[in-house]
Amino acid sequence: MRKNRIIKRAVTGLALAAMMSLTVPAMAMSFTGDPNWSVTFNQDNNMEENFKAGQIQDVMNQMEPGDDATITLTLKNDNDTTTDWYMTNEVIESLEESAKVASGGAYSYYLSYNDDVLYDSTTVGGEGTSKAGVGLHQATNALDDFIYLDTLKKGESGKITLKVALDGETQGNDYQDTLAKLQMQFAVELAPEGTTVTKNNVINQTKVVKTGDQNMSPYAIAGGIAGVILLVLAIMSAKRRRQQMAAAEMRRSGKGAGR
């Protein structure tokens, strides 16, 4: 009888220890892509990139509620001609639009070129969803069509930085295996002869060009991942779901052992 009591107490103690370890809040993590990723306009008048779509997805797929991820791309002009650079980004599918997801998830979104901020949101989505749209659409409403970034001479470059952070408080189990897809596209056109390159307040002089505008004929639109950067956010991983199920099982086992 005494031996049975000792075993029962030991099992209960192990169950409680397991429950405590599983209920400790997970530490928020920050993930970054390779700082050497680049998109280059080369001597053959083509765009080329030194990374693959899967590499960006590998960074984003590590994210769980409370985490953030940063992707930095260097835009380079290796062409002999001075070039004008443009970009656009478009949401293909936001979290709230997925059939698997209920509304209410919140995440922040930051996009910059060099030291100039193109967009910075404290919270996108969540309880305070605006009439402008839901989810990531709120972050990209101001970035429709192609936005002028910079004029780059041969050998010059600039940096695009994209950061997405997930709110650890509002993401729930319904976000398991759901995706948000963001398409980022770059375009280059040869600058007119005699163009004066002004490096001060580049974004303050931003001009938006309609994609169908007769006046804009991008000399090259990046192909592959350089032209279409598909940002995939996997929220609430299967690993987290398994941990929650294990914790529930431990609680049930603990109650049974204590009887």
Coordinates of C-alpha atoms in Angstrom, one line a residue:
M1 CA 0.0 0.0 0.0
R2 CA 2.8 2.4 0.9
K3 CA 4.6 1.6 -2.3
N4 CA 1.5 2.4 -4.3
R5 CA 1.1 5.7 -2.6
I6 CA 4.7 6.6 -3.4
I7 CA 4.2 5.7 -7.1
K8 CA 1.0 7.7 -7.2
R9 CA 2.7 10.7 -5.7
A10 CA 5.6 10.4 -8.1
V11 CA 3.3 10.3 -11.1
T12 CA 1.3 13.2 -9.9
G13 CA 4.5 15.2 -9.3
L14 CA 5.7 14.5 -12.8
A15 CA 2.3 15.5 -14.3
L16 CA 2.4 18.8 -12.4
A17 CA 6.0 19.5 -13.5
A18 CA 5.0 18.8 -17.1
M19 CA 2.0 21.1 -16.8
M20 CA 4.1 23.9 -15.4
S21 CA 6.7 23.6 -18.2
L22 CA 4.0 23.7 -20.9
T23 CA 2.2 26.7 -19.4
V24 CA 5.3 28.9 -19.3
P25 CA 4.8 31.6 -22.0
A26 CA 7.0 31.0 -25.1
M27 CA 9.7 33.5 -25.6
A28 CA 9.1 35.7 -28.7
M29 CA 11.6 35.1 -31.5
S30 CA 12.9 37.3 -34.3
F31 CA 13.8 35.8 -37.6
T32 CA 15.8 37.4 -40.4
G33 CA 16.6 36.5 -44.0
D34 CA 20.1 36.4 -45.5
P35 CA 21.4 40.1 -45.4
N36 CA 23.1 39.4 -48.8
W37 CA 19.9 38.7 -50.7
S38 CA 19.8 41.0 -53.7
V39 CA 17.9 41.9 -56.9
T40 CA 20.2 43.1 -59.7
F41 CA 19.6 44.8 -63.1
N42 CA 22.5 43.4 -65.1
Q43 CA 24.4 44.4 -68.2
D44 CA 22.1 42.2 -70.4
N45 CA 19.1 44.4 -69.3
N46 CA 17.7 41.6 -67.2
M47 CA 16.7 41.3 -63.5
E48 CA 18.4 38.5 -61.6
E49 CA 18.2 37.5 -57.9
N50 CA 20.5 35.4 -55.8
F51 CA 17.9 33.7 -53.6
K52 CA 14.9 31.3 -54.1
A53 CA 11.3 31.6 -53.1
G54 CA 11.7 28.7 -50.7
Q55 CA 14.4 30.6 -48.7
I56 CA 12.0 33.4 -47.9
Q57 CA 9.3 31.0 -47.0
D58 CA 11.7 29.1 -44.7
V59 CA 12.2 32.3 -42.7
M60 CA 8.5 33.1 -42.5
N61 CA 7.3 29.6 -41.8
Q62 CA 9.2 29.6 -38.4
M63 CA 6.9 32.3 -37.1
E64 CA 4.4 31.7 -34.3
P65 CA 2.2 34.3 -32.4
G66 CA 4.4 36.9 -30.8
D67 CA 7.3 36.5 -33.3
D68 CA 8.5 38.8 -36.0
A69 CA 10.5 38.3 -39.2
T70 CA 12.6 40.7 -41.3
I71 CA 13.5 40.4 -45.0
T72 CA 16.0 42.8 -46.5
L73 CA 16.7 43.0 -50.2
T74 CA 19.5 45.0 -51.8
L75 CA 18.5 46.6 -55.2
K76 CA 21.6 46.9 -57.5
N77 CA 22.2 48.6 -60.8
D78 CA 25.0 46.9 -62.7
N79 CA 23.9 48.3 -66.0
D80 CA 25.9 51.0 -67.7
T81 CA 22.7 53.1 -68.0
T82 CA 21.2 55.1 -65.1
T83 CA 17.9 53.4 -64.1
D84 CA 14.7 54.4 -62.4
W85 CA 13.4 51.8 -59.9
Y86 CA 9.8 51.1 -58.9
M87 CA 8.0 48.6 -56.8
T88 CA 4.5 47.5 -55.9
N89 CA 3.2 45.0 -53.4
E90 CA -0.2 43.3 -53.5
V91 CA -2.0 41.1 -51.0
I92 CA -3.1 37.9 -52.7
E93 CA -4.7 36.5 -49.6
S94 CA -4.9 37.9 -46.1
L95 CA -5.4 35.8 -43.0
E96 CA -9.0 37.0 -42.6
E97 CA -9.9 36.0 -46.1
S98 CA -8.8 32.4 -45.6
A99 CA -11.8 30.0 -45.3
K100 CA -10.1 28.4 -42.2
V101 CA -9.7 31.7 -40.3
A102 CA -12.0 33.8 -38.2
S103 CA -11.4 37.5 -38.1
G104 CA -9.5 39.1 -35.2
G105 CA -5.8 38.2 -35.8
A106 CA -3.5 41.2 -35.5
Y107 CA -0.1 41.8 -37.0
S108 CA 2.1 44.8 -37.7
Y109 CA 3.7 45.6 -41.0
Y110 CA 6.7 47.8 -41.8
L111 CA 8.2 48.6 -45.2
S112 CA 11.0 50.9 -46.0
Y113 CA 13.5 51.9 -48.7
N114 CA 16.9 52.9 -47.2
D115 CA 16.1 55.3 -44.4
D116 CA 12.7 56.3 -45.8
V117 CA 9.6 54.6 -44.4
L118 CA 7.0 53.6 -47.1
Y119 CA 4.6 52.2 -44.6
D120 CA 4.6 51.6 -40.8
S121 CA 1.6 50.2 -38.9
T122 CA 1.4 49.6 -35.2
T123 CA -1.4 47.1 -35.6
V124 CA -3.1 45.9 -38.7
G125 CA -6.3 43.8 -38.4
G126 CA -7.4 42.7 -34.9
E127 CA -10.3 44.3 -33.1
G128 CA -9.6 47.7 -34.7
T129 CA -10.0 46.7 -38.3
S130 CA -10.6 49.9 -40.3
K131 CA -13.1 50.5 -43.1
A132 CA -10.2 50.6 -45.5
G133 CA -9.9 46.9 -45.5
V134 CA -9.0 43.9 -43.4
G135 CA -5.7 42.3 -42.5
L136 CA -2.7 43.1 -44.7
H137 CA -4.9 44.9 -47.2
Q138 CA -4.9 47.8 -44.7
A139 CA -1.1 48.0 -45.1
T140 CA -1.0 47.9 -48.8
N141 CA -3.9 50.3 -49.7
A142 CA -1.4 53.2 -49.7
L143 CA 0.9 51.3 -52.0
D144 CA -1.2 50.5 -55.0
D145 CA 0.4 50.5 -58.5
F146 CA 4.1 51.1 -59.0
I147 CA 5.8 53.5 -56.6
Y148 CA 9.0 55.3 -57.6
L149 CA 11.9 54.3 -55.3
D150 CA 15.1 55.8 -56.6
T151 CA 17.3 56.6 -59.6
L152 CA 20.4 54.5 -59.5
K153 CA 23.6 55.0 -61.6
K154 CA 25.9 52.1 -62.4
G155 CA 27.3 50.5 -59.2
E156 CA 24.7 52.2 -57.0
S157 CA 22.3 50.3 -54.7
G158 CA 19.5 50.7 -52.2
K159 CA 17.8 48.5 -49.6
I160 CA 14.2 47.4 -49.2
T161 CA 13.3 46.2 -45.7
L162 CA 10.0 44.3 -44.9
K163 CA 9.1 43.4 -41.3
V164 CA 6.0 41.6 -40.2
A165 CA 5.2 40.9 -36.5
L166 CA 2.5 38.7 -35.2
D167 CA 0.4 39.7 -32.1
G168 CA 0.8 36.9 -29.5
E169 CA -2.4 37.9 -27.7
T170 CA -5.0 37.7 -30.5
Q171 CA -3.9 34.6 -32.5
G172 CA -5.8 31.5 -31.6
N173 CA -6.1 27.9 -32.6
D174 CA -8.2 28.8 -35.6
Y175 CA -5.0 30.1 -37.2
Q176 CA -3.5 26.7 -37.6
D177 CA -2.0 26.2 -41.0
T178 CA -3.4 29.4 -42.4
L179 CA -1.6 31.6 -44.8
A180 CA -1.2 35.3 -45.8
K181 CA 0.3 35.9 -49.2
L182 CA 2.0 39.1 -50.2
Q183 CA 3.3 39.7 -53.7
M184 CA 6.1 42.2 -54.1
Q185 CA 7.1 43.3 -57.6
F186 CA 10.0 45.4 -58.8
A187 CA 10.3 47.2 -62.1
V188 CA 13.2 49.1 -63.8
E189 CA 13.2 51.6 -66.7
L190 CA 16.1 53.3 -68.3
A191 CA 16.3 56.9 -67.1
P192 CA 16.0 59.6 -69.7
E193 CA 19.4 61.1 -70.8
G194 CA 20.4 64.1 -68.8
T195 CA 18.5 62.9 -65.7
T196 CA 19.7 64.6 -62.5
V197 CA 19.9 62.2 -59.6
T198 CA 18.8 63.7 -56.3
K199 CA 19.5 61.6 -53.3
N200 CA 17.8 63.8 -50.7
N201 CA 14.2 63.1 -49.6
V202 CA 13.7 60.4 -52.2
I203 CA 10.5 59.2 -50.8
N204 CA 9.1 62.7 -50.2
Q205 CA 9.3 63.1 -54.0
T206 CA 7.5 59.8 -54.6
K207 CA 5.5 59.5 -57.8
V208 CA 2.9 56.8 -58.3
V209 CA 2.6 55.4 -61.8
K210 CA -0.4 53.4 -62.9
T211 CA 0.6 50.0 -64.3
G212 CA -1.4 50.7 -67.4
D213 CA 0.0 54.2 -67.9
Q214 CA 1.2 54.8 -71.4
N215 CA 4.0 57.0 -70.1
M216 CA 5.6 54.1 -68.2
S217 CA 7.3 51.3 -70.1
P218 CA 9.4 49.4 -67.5
Y219 CA 12.4 48.2 -69.4
A220 CA 12.4 45.0 -67.3
I221 CA 10.1 43.6 -64.8
A222 CA 11.9 41.1 -62.6
G223 CA 11.1 37.5 -63.3
G224 CA 10.8 34.6 -60.9
I225 CA 11.1 35.4 -57.2
A226 CA 12.5 38.9 -57.9
G227 CA 9.4 39.9 -59.7
V228 CA 7.0 38.0 -57.4
I229 CA 8.1 37.6 -53.8
L230 CA 5.5 35.4 -52.2
L231 CA 5.5 36.1 -48.5
V232 CA 3.8 33.2 -46.7
L233 CA 2.9 33.5 -43.1
A234 CA 2.1 30.2 -41.4
I235 CA 0.3 31.0 -38.2
M236 CA -0.1 28.6 -35.3
S237 CA 2.1 25.7 -36.1
A238 CA 1.2 22.1 -35.8
K239 CA 3.9 21.8 -33.2
R240 CA 2.1 24.3 -31.0
R241 CA -1.2 22.4 -31.4
R242 CA 0.5 19.2 -30.3
Q243 CA 1.9 20.9 -27.2
Q244 CA -1.6 22.1 -26.3
M245 CA -3.0 18.7 -26.7
A246 CA -0.2 17.2 -24.6
A247 CA -0.9 19.8 -21.9
A248 CA -4.6 18.9 -21.8
E249 CA -3.7 15.2 -21.6
M250 CA -1.4 15.9 -18.7
R251 CA -4.1 17.8 -16.9
R252 CA -6.5 14.9 -17.3
S253 CA -3.8 12.4 -16.1
G254 CA -3.0 14.6 -13.1
K255 CA -6.6 14.7 -12.0
G256 CA -6.9 10.9 -12.3
A257 CA -3.8 10.3 -10.4
G258 CA -4.9 12.5 -7.5
R259 CA -8.1 10.6 -6.9

